[in-house]
Amino acid sequence: MFQDITEKFDGVFKKLKGHGKLTEANVSETMRLVRRVLLEADVNFKVAKDFVAGVQDKAMGHDVLKSITPAQQVIKILHDELARLMGTTDSQINESGSGPTIIMLTGLQGSGKTTLAGKLAKHFKARGQSPLLVAADLQRPAAVEQLKVVGEQVGVSVLAELASTPVNVCRQALDVARKSMNDIVIFDTAGRLHVDDELMQELTSIKETTNPDEILFVADGMTGQDAVNTAKEFQNRLDFTGIVLTKLDGDARGGAALSIRAITGKPIKFISNGEKLDALEKFHPDRMASRILGMGDIVTLVERAQGAVDEEKARKLEKKLRRQEFTLEDFYDQLQQIKNMGPMEELLKMIPGAGGKAMKGMQVDEKALVYVEAIINSMTIEERRRPNILNGSRRKRIANGSGTSVQEVNKLLNQFNMMQKMMKKMNKQGLRGMPRLSF
Amino acid sequence: MASLLDKFKRGLAKTKSGLFDEIVNLVQNQYVVDDDFLERVEEILIASDIGVETSLAIVDDLKEHVNRAGFNQSGELIDFLKSRLAARLLENTGEKQAPHDFFVPDVKPFVIMVVGVNGAGKTTTIAKLAKGFQTHGKKVLLAAADTFRAAASEQLEIWAQRVNAAIVKTQHGGDPAAIAFDASKAALARDVDVLIVDTAGRLHTKANLMEELKKIERVLGKAIPGSPQEVMLILDASTGQNAIVQARQFKAAVGVTSVAVTKLDGTAKGGMVLAIGHELNLPIRFVGLGEAVDDLKPFEAQTFVEALFE
């Protein structure tokens, strides 16, 4: 889907070769491309315009064209500038000096407030604190019920008063928190449109009544150009203290991050990534910059690998590799671990450059992995350990058992043989530089 | 239809500068169509999430039109833009089928499967659809096949009570395909006209969840051959360019047949439907204009474009 940004810039710079520095005369085409990249990532057009103007000054005067890789140079300037604008990794919640810390969650319908409330509760509980969840969404059917279930899942108490008003529930929550020694209070407010005057007024009342330490604006990471209008209005009404971006576990480029940050100047405190209640991450401006530029996200990829790979198994495997005992069983384990990391196509997208040339038109055949699994599953343990005993009749049996053909079994065995040979070679050259081969 | 336009207007009036005013101002202050002017028009189009590609194409059209035919007043430029946008929408979308016929299906039971990413507004839209069918005298059954999100079936149940529809549900964490199957059987047994299946929100990038969706679709087809007759994708109007990717992926997985755009009563203009209709050949069937059960209106290309300019 995404054309590799490097490829695009290469195209522009080919024309500019031999010009030395970027000058006002030749910079415009580059900047048009920058603008387009940002717009395609859903950065608001005004924000994009300002950004381009700012980065243009930075890019001019740099000796980018003398460099062998002018595209990389400009991309680096862009990347750094984007990361700088999106702020710091500091995602501390403002804590109250005295009494419980009050966190108020606000945003449009469906932006992910209730799920975030659960995640925050879990986060604070894990830190040894005692959160109280407050159901202040009396608008959406079963929203209170949803928060109750979420509270149960994370083992945190929920204050729900169906007959009350949102303002009263929040006021009451402060008393409850003091009595039951809760040090964190989280208000889950109803989703509302920023143009709904009455409901926006309600938020202002909650703010005035309870004086929260932290007001978070929860925004869908897939939002388009309208992100600035919404953020601006919530800012005007509430002067919120921080931003949380949700649903970035999809493939949206997330330009809204830059838009909202630029228009409000407030810090992005968390990324709420996924439906599981521990999917709450710190915001990393540099990763977000890469994402907006469509450059992939190698850091997240590595983190996922770390999450999915069993350390113990990896160590054992390393030993086996050294002793040249890598078997089909180990091969199967490796496949399983890669599968744990998520769908192949998603993983490939995170690899810088994989969005572009090398992978263009390449379809990842998840089915192929299923066949491999089935074939190995149809072998006896003995066969997996000593593939050389696989004669014709065994191969036929395996093909039948796995619903594949003898050819496919042969193909797998050939690939496995090649892998073993490669490993032997690596062993001869030593495993230097690859201390822990995990997949 | 006046009320629809009013609703649109009310939402759009809140954005300080409508497309129309901006263009009128631009032309009145300049009297020429130069690069700056065209860039502003392009920005205005982009601001409604129409997408860079489509915006550029339309601006090129405008440029070419002015070069060839010239213009006397700003109104002409606006008429031209409107007609280009409407033409793009009409190319592949809704108007071929009269939207009112939707509530009087000729198949029984008519099965609708509702899909989309998290928080798009599926459950609310289902309630509105149920109301629409009931207004046309149809007997509706809802299937709460979102067994994942906390209290999702409770949410649907409350809506079911409000619109007086029957519902089939299971406990949290149950098998969504099993619910779909039970609901299909119930629909046949109870002589229901319309079965609407709610599914859990899922990001189109989660392969395993998309597989689950395919399974629900397969199971429906087995329980009632030929169903689901309609697979409706719900899109949040404030979504940016990712909406096209979503539509493409959902279409590839479960053969989406139509789109409903929700939350158009805000300031988001939902311009991405242009690209969706154009690229994916999917009709935009409904627009959601509020939280009340009557706030679902048939999509009309002309009205949609007019609203963009008001």
XYZ file of C-alpha atoms in Angstrom:
749
model
C 0.000 0.000 0.000
C 2.629 2.516 0.998
C 5.178 3.437 -1.545
C 8.537 3.523 0.054
C 9.286 7.089 0.997
C 12.974 6.643 0.217
C 12.078 5.582 -3.277
C 9.936 8.682 -3.760
C 12.632 11.051 -2.561
C 15.251 9.265 -4.655
C 13.170 10.107 -7.670
C 13.158 13.803 -6.825
C 16.842 13.942 -6.036
C 17.894 12.234 -9.228
C 16.707 15.335 -10.999
C 18.603 17.580 -8.611
C 21.957 15.790 -8.821
C 24.860 18.155 -9.238
C 23.167 21.134 -7.669
C 25.227 21.113 -4.500
C 23.069 22.616 -1.829
C 19.346 22.744 -1.733
C 18.409 26.241 -2.749
C 15.143 28.057 -2.792
C 14.892 27.311 -6.470
C 15.228 23.549 -6.286
C 13.805 22.887 -2.855
C 10.207 23.396 -3.840
C 9.744 20.056 -5.535
C 11.178 18.287 -2.517
C 8.876 20.171 -0.211
C 5.857 19.431 -2.362
C 6.669 15.803 -1.911
C 7.080 16.249 1.827
C 3.670 17.861 1.965
C 2.130 15.041 0.035
C 3.675 12.406 2.269
C 2.236 14.166 5.306
C -1.209 14.615 3.784
C -1.376 10.960 2.849
C -0.601 10.166 6.471
C -3.648 12.252 7.516
C -1.676 15.170 8.912
C -3.970 18.190 8.799
C -3.299 20.353 5.762
C -2.613 23.481 7.785
C -0.268 21.639 10.100
C 1.454 20.112 7.077
C 1.877 23.532 5.520
C 3.496 24.956 8.641
C 5.680 21.936 9.015
C 6.907 22.170 5.436
C 7.695 25.852 5.862
C 9.665 25.104 9.005
C 11.594 22.179 7.637
C 12.408 23.992 4.422
C 14.617 26.425 6.284
C 16.325 23.561 8.045
C 16.903 21.622 4.848
C 18.303 24.566 2.954
C 21.918 25.174 3.710
C 22.467 21.528 4.577
C 24.800 19.938 2.085
C 22.231 17.317 1.295
C 22.855 17.145 -2.417
C 26.572 16.581 -2.080
C 25.844 13.571 -0.004
C 25.746 10.211 -1.780
C 22.331 9.656 -0.311
C 20.507 12.977 -0.394
C 17.166 11.237 0.092
C 18.286 9.718 3.369
C 19.628 13.079 4.479
C 16.373 14.874 3.884
C 14.363 12.057 5.424
C 16.546 12.259 8.496
C 15.918 15.976 8.798
C 12.184 15.333 8.402
C 12.186 12.511 10.867
C 14.069 14.434 13.528
C 11.900 17.476 13.066
C 8.693 15.431 13.316
C 9.914 13.673 16.435
C 10.949 16.985 17.972
C 7.543 18.515 17.307
C 5.686 15.581 18.785
C 7.417 16.079 22.087
C 9.003 13.993 24.741
C 8.635 10.442 25.986
C 7.619 11.795 29.322
C 4.288 10.156 30.013
C 3.917 10.815 33.689
C 0.423 11.360 34.955
C 0.083 14.598 36.902
C -0.345 13.516 40.483
C -2.246 15.266 43.164
C -0.304 16.787 46.031
C -2.977 15.961 48.552
C -5.837 13.519 48.354
C -6.543 11.187 45.476
C -5.264 11.905 41.959
C -8.212 12.576 39.683
C -8.024 11.587 36.029
C -10.834 12.571 33.673
C -11.154 10.842 30.307
C -12.835 12.763 27.490
C -13.301 12.411 23.760
C -15.620 11.627 20.861
C -17.854 8.568 20.730
C -15.989 5.368 19.999
C -12.528 6.785 20.585
C -11.788 4.123 23.201
C -12.330 5.812 26.563
C -13.826 2.920 28.509
C -11.161 0.476 27.358
C -8.513 3.042 28.278
C -10.098 3.475 31.717
C -9.607 -0.241 32.316
C -6.027 -0.124 31.068
C -5.151 2.838 33.282
C -6.744 1.140 36.293
C -4.676 -1.955 35.614
C -1.537 0.129 35.152
C -1.947 1.909 38.501
C -2.947 -1.241 40.324
C 0.217 -2.944 39.085
C 2.157 -0.055 40.615
C 0.602 -0.840 43.974
C -1.968 1.933 43.903
C -5.661 1.670 44.535
C -7.744 3.081 41.669
C -11.470 3.742 41.633
C -13.302 3.666 38.306
C -16.230 6.056 37.997
C -19.002 5.417 35.477
C -19.845 8.936 34.323
C -21.168 7.801 30.946
C -24.896 7.647 31.561
C -25.608 8.297 27.896
C -24.647 5.247 25.893
C -26.694 2.118 26.563
C -24.787 -0.362 28.763
C -21.716 1.863 29.072
C -21.951 1.541 32.867
C -22.265 -2.206 32.494
C -19.176 -2.239 30.269
C -17.110 -0.356 32.841
C -18.307 -2.729 35.567
C -17.130 -5.726 33.552
C -13.811 -4.047 32.788
C -13.401 -3.181 36.487
C -14.050 -6.794 37.413
C -11.486 -7.985 34.880
C -8.750 -5.849 36.403
C -9.948 -6.253 39.983
C -10.738 -2.599 40.596
C -13.911 -1.259 42.194
C -16.376 0.698 40.060
C -18.687 3.439 41.248
C -21.949 3.327 39.312
C -25.052 5.335 40.142
C -27.527 4.927 37.338
C -30.103 7.306 38.768
C -27.639 10.152 39.247
C -26.188 12.729 36.849
C -22.613 12.584 35.553
C -21.623 15.661 37.561
C -23.078 14.234 40.774
C -21.490 10.817 40.277
C -18.089 12.443 39.900
C -18.595 14.633 42.946
C -19.751 11.659 44.963
C -16.730 9.653 43.764
C -14.387 11.967 45.606
C -16.061 11.173 48.932
C -16.110 7.470 48.182
C -12.409 7.575 47.257
C -11.488 9.305 50.497
C -13.476 6.862 52.591
C -12.193 3.740 50.879
C -8.627 5.035 50.572
C -8.429 5.093 46.781
C -5.467 7.160 45.635
C -6.477 7.281 41.951
C -9.928 8.195 40.639
C -10.709 7.720 36.947
C -13.798 9.359 35.411
C -15.095 7.580 32.315
C -17.226 10.250 30.651
C -19.643 9.755 27.764
C -18.374 10.203 24.234
C -19.683 13.402 22.696
C -19.302 15.541 19.648
C -17.372 18.746 20.183
C -20.264 20.641 18.532
C -22.772 19.426 21.110
C -22.943 22.478 23.310
C -25.006 20.949 26.085
C -22.805 17.915 26.549
C -19.601 19.948 26.310
C -21.012 22.146 29.054
C -21.465 19.032 31.161
C -17.731 18.295 30.893
C -16.925 21.813 31.976
C -19.180 21.342 35.011
C -17.448 18.087 35.944
C -14.119 19.853 35.647
C -15.219 22.794 37.792
C -16.828 20.583 40.410
C -13.984 18.099 40.849
C -10.867 19.955 39.720
C -9.091 16.966 38.090
C -5.303 16.687 38.143
C -5.276 15.244 34.677
C -7.774 15.671 31.845
C -6.954 13.347 28.981
C -8.251 13.863 25.466
C -8.665 10.384 23.997
C -8.390 10.396 20.213
C -8.705 7.660 17.605
C -5.313 7.289 15.901
C -7.044 6.757 12.551
C -8.675 10.203 12.570
C -8.298 12.292 9.457
C -8.333 16.016 8.806
C -11.053 16.690 11.368
C -8.712 15.864 14.272
C -7.752 19.534 14.583
C -11.355 20.763 14.836
C -12.209 18.319 17.594
C -9.002 18.787 19.540
C -9.253 22.555 19.334
C -12.791 22.592 20.690
C -12.045 20.208 23.560
C -8.995 22.333 24.304
C -11.025 25.541 24.340
C -13.649 24.086 26.616
C -11.518 22.058 28.975
C -7.900 23.057 28.541
C -7.022 19.356 28.828
C -3.626 18.300 30.130
C -2.661 15.406 27.909
C -3.480 13.308 24.849
C -3.949 9.556 24.450
C -3.974 7.999 20.984
C -5.880 4.775 20.448
C -6.212 2.008 17.845
C -2.719 2.476 16.481
C -2.344 -1.294 16.336
C -3.867 -1.044 12.881
C -2.065 0.258 9.823
C -3.157 3.895 9.876
C -0.175 6.206 9.469
C -1.365 8.245 12.436
C -0.868 11.786 11.203
C -3.495 12.845 13.744
C -0.756 12.592 16.380
C 1.114 15.471 14.788
C -2.059 17.451 14.070
C -3.431 17.281 17.605
C -0.072 17.908 19.188
C 0.620 20.887 16.925
C -2.792 22.462 17.399
C -2.995 22.052 21.185
C 0.627 21.939 22.296
C -0.302 19.292 24.857
C 1.856 16.224 25.469
C 0.868 12.832 24.067
C 1.047 10.713 27.189
C 0.066 7.230 26.133
C -0.709 4.988 23.203
C -3.613 2.655 23.812
C -2.762 -0.198 21.493
C -5.039 -3.216 21.322
C -8.034 -4.668 23.064
C -6.244 -6.526 25.839
C -6.176 -4.566 29.060
C -2.397 -4.451 29.303
C -1.990 -2.878 25.870
C -0.984 0.559 27.136
C 2.298 1.982 25.933
C 4.410 5.035 26.423
C 4.403 7.426 23.517
C 7.620 7.415 21.505
C 7.900 10.451 19.225
C 10.648 8.903 17.107
C 8.610 5.790 16.372
C 5.574 7.881 15.562
C 7.700 9.969 13.196
C 8.800 6.827 11.346
C 5.236 5.684 11.157
C 3.934 8.957 9.738
C 6.672 8.865 7.128
C 5.678 5.290 6.264
C 9.140 4.057 7.154
C 8.177 1.082 9.224
C 8.724 0.553 12.860
C 11.694 -1.690 13.543
C 11.680 -0.951 17.269
C 8.153 -2.231 17.733
C 9.032 -5.260 15.637
C 11.948 -6.074 17.917
C 9.770 -5.580 20.978
C 7.166 -7.915 19.593
C 9.842 -10.489 18.880
C 11.013 -10.199 22.448
C 7.469 -10.634 23.651
C 6.799 -13.693 21.536
C 10.085 -15.541 21.792
C 10.642 -17.907 24.645
C 14.071 -16.975 26.047
C 14.677 -20.441 27.452
C 13.936 -22.102 24.127
C 16.111 -19.595 22.330
C 19.065 -20.440 24.537
C 18.571 -24.164 24.012
C 18.328 -23.615 20.298
C 21.545 -21.679 20.264
C 23.330 -24.575 21.923
C 21.860 -27.000 19.447
C 22.980 -24.825 16.597
C 26.490 -24.823 17.933
C 26.431 -28.606 18.210
C 24.767 -28.876 14.832
C 21.758 -30.683 16.215
C 19.084 -28.450 14.683
C 16.136 -30.750 13.936
C 12.763 -30.428 12.281
C 11.287 -30.201 15.757
C 13.288 -27.049 16.417
C 12.318 -25.716 13.040
C 8.674 -26.210 13.999
C 9.206 -24.369 17.298
C 10.706 -21.447 15.437
C 7.689 -21.267 13.172
C 5.385 -21.197 16.154
C 7.295 -18.335 17.725
C 7.189 -16.280 14.565
C 3.471 -16.934 14.369
C 3.082 -15.637 17.916
C 4.354 -12.282 16.761
C 1.315 -11.645 14.608
C 0.337 -11.931 10.973
C 3.276 -12.056 8.576
C 2.097 -9.152 6.474
C 1.872 -6.932 9.495
C 5.398 -7.875 10.534
C 6.784 -7.212 7.089
C 5.260 -3.767 7.085
C 7.292 -2.851 10.129
C 10.544 -3.594 8.402
C 11.935 -0.325 7.044
C 11.893 -0.409 3.282
C 9.658 -3.447 3.174
C 6.756 -1.235 2.175
C 8.571 -0.498 -1.020
C 10.551 -2.047 -3.800
C 11.661 -5.349 -2.397
C 8.240 -6.473 -1.305
C 6.156 -4.884 -3.973
C 3.619 -7.328 -5.277
C 4.846 -9.956 -2.875
C 2.005 -11.740 -1.194
C 2.769 -13.457 2.043
C 1.305 -16.895 1.861
C 0.225 -17.609 5.404
C -1.126 -20.887 4.075
C 2.378 -22.065 3.217
C 3.192 -22.014 6.903
C 0.076 -24.038 7.630
C 1.242 -26.730 5.173
C 4.677 -26.831 6.741
C 3.077 -27.217 10.143
C 0.811 -29.974 8.922
C 3.695 -31.869 7.335
C 5.810 -31.728 10.473
C 2.801 -32.653 12.583
C 2.365 -35.798 10.519
C 5.885 -37.048 11.296
C 6.782 -39.267 14.192
C 9.092 -37.808 16.816
C 11.830 -40.087 15.552
C 11.395 -38.734 12.024
C 11.542 -35.146 13.192
C 14.790 -35.787 15.005
C 16.426 -37.810 12.236
C 15.009 -36.695 8.909
C 17.491 -38.949 7.028
C 15.354 -41.991 7.850
C 12.569 -40.556 5.708
C 12.359 -43.022 2.824
C 9.798 -43.094 0.060
C 7.070 -44.897 1.950
C 7.429 -42.687 5.022
C 7.198 -39.626 2.826
C 4.073 -40.946 1.205
C 2.499 -41.601 4.589
C 3.357 -38.068 5.736
C 1.917 -36.567 2.567
C -1.317 -38.470 3.096
C -1.458 -37.612 6.762
C -0.976 -33.922 6.187
C -3.206 -33.613 3.163
C -0.278 -32.516 0.996
C 1.708 -34.245 -1.736
C 5.044 -36.084 -1.684
C 6.444 -33.195 -3.725
C 5.559 -30.759 -0.995
C 7.115 -32.991 1.650
C 10.249 -33.190 -0.467
C 10.307 -29.449 -0.895
C 10.205 -28.906 2.828
C 12.938 -31.467 3.424
C 15.133 -29.839 0.792
C 14.654 -26.458 2.373
C 15.468 -27.921 5.733
C 18.625 -29.519 4.352
C 19.709 -26.218 2.920
C 19.125 -24.555 6.246
C 21.228 -27.154 7.986
C 24.054 -26.617 5.518
C 23.850 -22.900 6.061
C 24.046 -23.390 9.777
C 27.113 -25.579 9.423
C 28.757 -22.867 7.414
C 27.893 -20.271 10.013
C 29.258 -22.510 12.702
C 32.559 -22.754 10.888
C 32.712 -18.999 10.630
C 31.685 -18.799 14.237
C 28.518 -17.379 15.591
C 30.098 -14.044 16.248
C 27.770 -11.133 15.768
C 24.759 -13.281 16.390
C 24.964 -14.163 20.054
C 21.327 -15.087 20.374
C 19.657 -16.346 17.291
C 16.018 -16.134 18.034
C 14.427 -16.769 14.690
C -35.318 15.539 2.414
C -35.174 19.057 3.725
C -34.576 17.754 7.214
C -31.546 15.795 6.073
C -29.955 18.827 4.515
C -30.771 20.824 7.632
C -29.066 18.269 9.801
C -26.037 18.306 7.555
C -26.025 22.062 7.551
C -26.275 22.271 11.289
C -23.184 20.146 11.606
C -21.297 21.806 8.842
C -22.260 25.340 9.815
C -20.143 24.847 12.877
C -17.007 24.687 10.835
C -16.330 28.344 10.478
C -15.713 28.350 6.790
C -17.765 26.284 4.422
C -16.264 25.277 1.145
C -18.687 27.521 -0.655
C -17.842 30.700 1.268
C -14.159 30.100 0.939
C -14.317 29.727 -2.793
C -16.557 32.752 -3.200
C -14.162 34.795 -1.100
C -11.172 33.549 -2.979
C -12.602 34.454 -6.332
C -13.988 37.807 -5.220
C -10.651 38.841 -3.862
C -8.669 37.675 -6.805
C -10.760 37.480 -9.950
C -8.159 35.126 -11.366
C -7.662 31.421 -11.198
C -3.951 31.133 -10.544
C -1.792 28.541 -8.828
C -2.428 29.994 -5.392
C -6.136 29.819 -5.955
C -5.957 26.240 -7.172
C -3.814 25.313 -4.205
C -6.441 26.729 -1.863
C -9.184 24.762 -3.581
C -7.032 21.681 -3.274
C -6.547 22.324 0.437
C -10.252 22.776 0.947
C -10.921 19.453 -0.744
C -8.187 17.729 1.236
C -9.633 19.158 4.449
C -12.762 17.084 3.901
C -10.706 13.851 3.776
C -11.316 13.365 0.079
C -7.681 12.292 -0.206
C -4.691 13.748 -2.012
C -5.110 11.715 -5.167
C -8.776 12.558 -5.717
C -8.301 16.197 -4.723
C -5.502 16.634 -7.227
C -7.559 14.990 -9.941
C -10.500 17.300 -9.297
C -8.285 20.380 -9.189
C -6.741 19.335 -12.486
C -10.213 19.029 -13.934
C -11.045 22.504 -12.690
C -7.868 23.957 -14.135
C -8.493 22.380 -17.473
C -12.096 23.534 -17.457
C -11.132 27.150 -16.717
C -8.440 27.109 -19.378
C -10.880 25.852 -21.932
C -14.103 27.607 -21.040
C -13.082 30.447 -18.745
C -15.549 31.675 -16.153
C -17.571 34.757 -15.381
C -18.375 34.391 -11.738
C -17.414 32.296 -8.786
C -20.721 30.443 -8.848
C -19.670 28.729 -12.047
C -16.574 27.312 -10.415
C -18.618 25.997 -7.544
C -21.156 24.419 -9.866
C -18.340 22.786 -11.729
C -16.764 21.383 -8.567
C -20.121 20.149 -7.319
C -20.867 18.361 -10.534
C -17.436 16.735 -10.598
C -17.766 15.528 -7.004
C -21.309 14.295 -7.515
C -20.297 12.528 -10.713
C -17.576 10.702 -8.838
C -20.002 9.653 -6.142
C -22.651 8.556 -8.584
C -20.216 6.638 -10.718
C -20.486 3.558 -8.573
C -22.572 4.281 -5.567
C -26.050 4.086 -4.154
C -28.430 5.929 -6.383
C -28.901 2.957 -8.688
C -30.947 1.302 -5.999
C -33.706 3.366 -4.461
C -32.750 3.540 -0.798
C -36.305 3.138 0.414
C -36.542 -0.288 -1.175
C -33.869 -1.388 1.237
C -36.403 -1.624 4.043
C -38.714 -3.752 1.927
C -36.463 -6.643 0.913
C -37.784 -9.299 -1.446
C -35.986 -12.131 0.351
C -37.136 -13.630 3.627
C -35.403 -13.793 5.962
C -33.186 -10.955 4.759
C -29.890 -11.298 6.621
C -27.602 -8.342 7.267
C -24.167 -8.794 8.775
C -22.699 -5.608 10.207
C -18.910 -5.233 10.342
C -16.330 -2.541 11.079
C -13.435 -1.439 13.263
C -13.815 -0.751 16.976
C -15.926 2.241 17.899
C -17.261 2.901 14.403
C -20.874 2.811 15.594
C -22.051 -0.651 14.587
C -24.423 -1.327 17.464
C -26.106 2.073 17.274
C -26.499 1.736 13.507
C -28.082 -1.685 13.957
C -30.675 -0.217 16.299
C -31.465 2.428 13.703
C -31.715 -0.172 10.939
C -34.035 -2.283 13.080
C -36.241 0.730 13.611
C -36.282 1.400 9.877
C -37.423 -2.125 9.070
C -40.045 -2.081 11.784
C -41.449 1.179 10.513
C -41.997 -0.678 7.246
C -43.882 -3.393 9.096
C -41.072 -5.936 9.117
C -40.385 -8.348 11.950
C -36.754 -7.971 13.067
C -34.444 -10.281 15.000
C -31.044 -9.112 16.265
C -28.066 -11.416 16.863
C -25.537 -10.273 19.457
C -22.461 -11.876 17.927
C -20.095 -9.423 19.581
C -19.174 -11.716 22.420
C -15.795 -10.092 22.942
C -16.267 -6.546 24.122
C -17.478 -6.102 27.664
C -21.245 -5.502 27.823
C -21.648 -5.385 24.036
C -24.643 -7.719 24.100
C -26.189 -5.715 26.958
C -25.843 -2.616 24.804
C -27.601 -4.299 21.901
C -30.231 -5.680 24.246
C -31.128 -2.216 25.536
C -31.478 -1.014 21.960
C -33.561 -4.108 21.132
C -35.960 -3.209 23.940
C -36.152 0.406 22.815
C -37.024 -0.472 19.234
C -39.037 -3.491 20.334
C -37.049 -6.131 18.451
C -36.237 -9.689 19.532
C -32.652 -10.637 20.276
C -30.532 -13.801 20.411
C -27.483 -13.639 22.670
C -25.098 -15.692 24.739
C -22.778 -15.067 27.639
C -19.577 -13.045 27.320
C -16.801 -14.953 25.560
C -19.159 -17.285 23.690
C -18.608 -18.393 20.103
C -19.866 -15.656 17.745
C -20.386 -18.134 14.910
C -22.581 -20.252 17.168
C -24.712 -17.204 17.946
C -25.020 -16.484 14.244
C -26.142 -20.066 13.679
C -28.670 -20.065 16.532
C -30.024 -16.724 15.394
C -30.456 -18.014 11.834
C -32.390 -21.023 13.078
C -34.483 -18.782 15.314
C -35.154 -16.444 12.395
C -36.522 -19.341 10.344
C -38.517 -20.790 13.221
C -40.066 -17.492 14.238
C -40.876 -16.454 10.697
C -38.772 -13.317 10.957
C -38.433 -10.894 8.022
C -35.025 -9.472 8.813
C -32.070 -10.790 10.809
C -29.331 -8.301 11.714
C -26.064 -9.743 13.021
C -23.868 -7.505 15.188
C -20.186 -8.450 15.168
C -17.318 -7.388 17.404
C -15.308 -4.413 16.236
C -11.952 -5.451 14.861
C -9.070 -3.794 13.138
C -8.734 -5.054 9.589
C -5.080 -5.896 10.220
C -5.813 -8.646 12.750
C -5.742 -11.763 10.608
C -7.211 -14.096 13.213
C -10.148 -11.809 13.923
C -10.834 -11.419 10.214
C -10.853 -15.235 9.988
C -13.458 -15.284 12.736
C -15.562 -12.896 10.696
C -15.293 -15.140 7.648
C -16.460 -18.019 9.770
C -19.545 -16.110 10.897
C -20.333 -15.379 7.270
C -19.880 -19.038 6.279
C -22.066 -20.233 9.124
C -24.828 -17.823 8.131
C -24.651 -19.115 4.590
C -24.997 -22.695 5.782
C -27.898 -22.013 8.111
C -29.792 -19.914 5.571
C -28.544 -20.533 2.010
C -27.817 -17.313 0.164
C -27.322 -15.308 3.326
C -26.036 -12.861 4.378
C -27.618 -10.897 1.535
C -26.054 -7.734 2.865
C -22.664 -7.224 4.537
C -22.625 -3.634 5.707
C -19.377 -1.911 6.613
C -19.719 0.862 9.187
C -17.255 3.731 8.803
C -16.690 6.593 11.231
C -16.878 9.870 9.276
C -13.882 11.250 11.123
C -11.620 8.466 9.850
C -8.920 9.589 7.490
C -7.292 7.796 4.594
C -7.227 4.531 6.508
C -10.948 4.193 5.769
C -10.088 3.099 2.240
C -7.718 0.446 3.517
C -10.384 -0.718 5.949
C -12.992 -0.962 3.219
C -10.619 -2.832 0.939
C -9.647 -5.368 3.610
C -13.157 -5.981 4.885
C -14.383 -6.352 1.328
C -11.672 -8.873 0.566
C -12.475 -10.870 3.703
C -16.265 -10.982 3.827
C -17.482 -9.481 0.577
C -18.819 -6.215 1.948
C -21.809 -5.120 -0.146
C -22.450 -1.628 1.191
C -21.227 1.123 3.487
C -22.851 3.275 6.159
C -21.063 6.407 7.339
C -21.641 7.352 10.973
C -21.149 10.489 13.058
C -21.654 12.893 10.168
C -23.352 15.309 12.571
C -19.932 16.514 13.739
C -17.544 18.614 11.702
C -15.952 15.674 9.895
C -17.090 15.690 6.290
C -16.549 12.047 5.427
C -14.898 12.818 2.111
C -13.265 9.407 2.036
C -16.509 7.929 0.740
C -15.628 9.406 -2.640
C -12.550 7.255 -2.883
C -14.367 4.227 -1.489
C -17.144 4.426 -4.023
C -14.690 5.124 -6.792
C -12.078 2.499 -6.035
C -14.105 -0.286 -4.476
C -17.391 0.042 -6.264
C -19.295 -0.006 -2.995
C -22.590 1.816 -2.590
C -22.874 4.171 0.372
C -26.272 3.278 1.729
C -26.826 5.280 4.888
C -25.466 8.181 6.892
C -25.679 8.423 10.670
C -26.557 11.903 11.925
C -26.971 11.516 15.671
C -27.568 9.236 18.605
C -31.341 9.052 18.353
C -32.864 6.012 16.736
C -34.305 8.024 13.832
C -30.986 9.603 12.934
C -30.175 7.199 10.125
C -30.827 8.654 6.691
C -30.445 7.280 3.201
C -27.301 8.514 1.542
C -27.888 10.831 -1.387
C -24.923 11.862 -3.463
C -26.405 15.205 -4.429
C -27.309 16.132 -0.854
C -23.931 14.979 0.374
C -22.114 17.192 -2.111
C -24.436 20.141 -1.461
C -23.707 19.802 2.259
C -19.990 19.905 1.595
C -20.448 23.298 -0.012
C -22.882 24.852 2.422
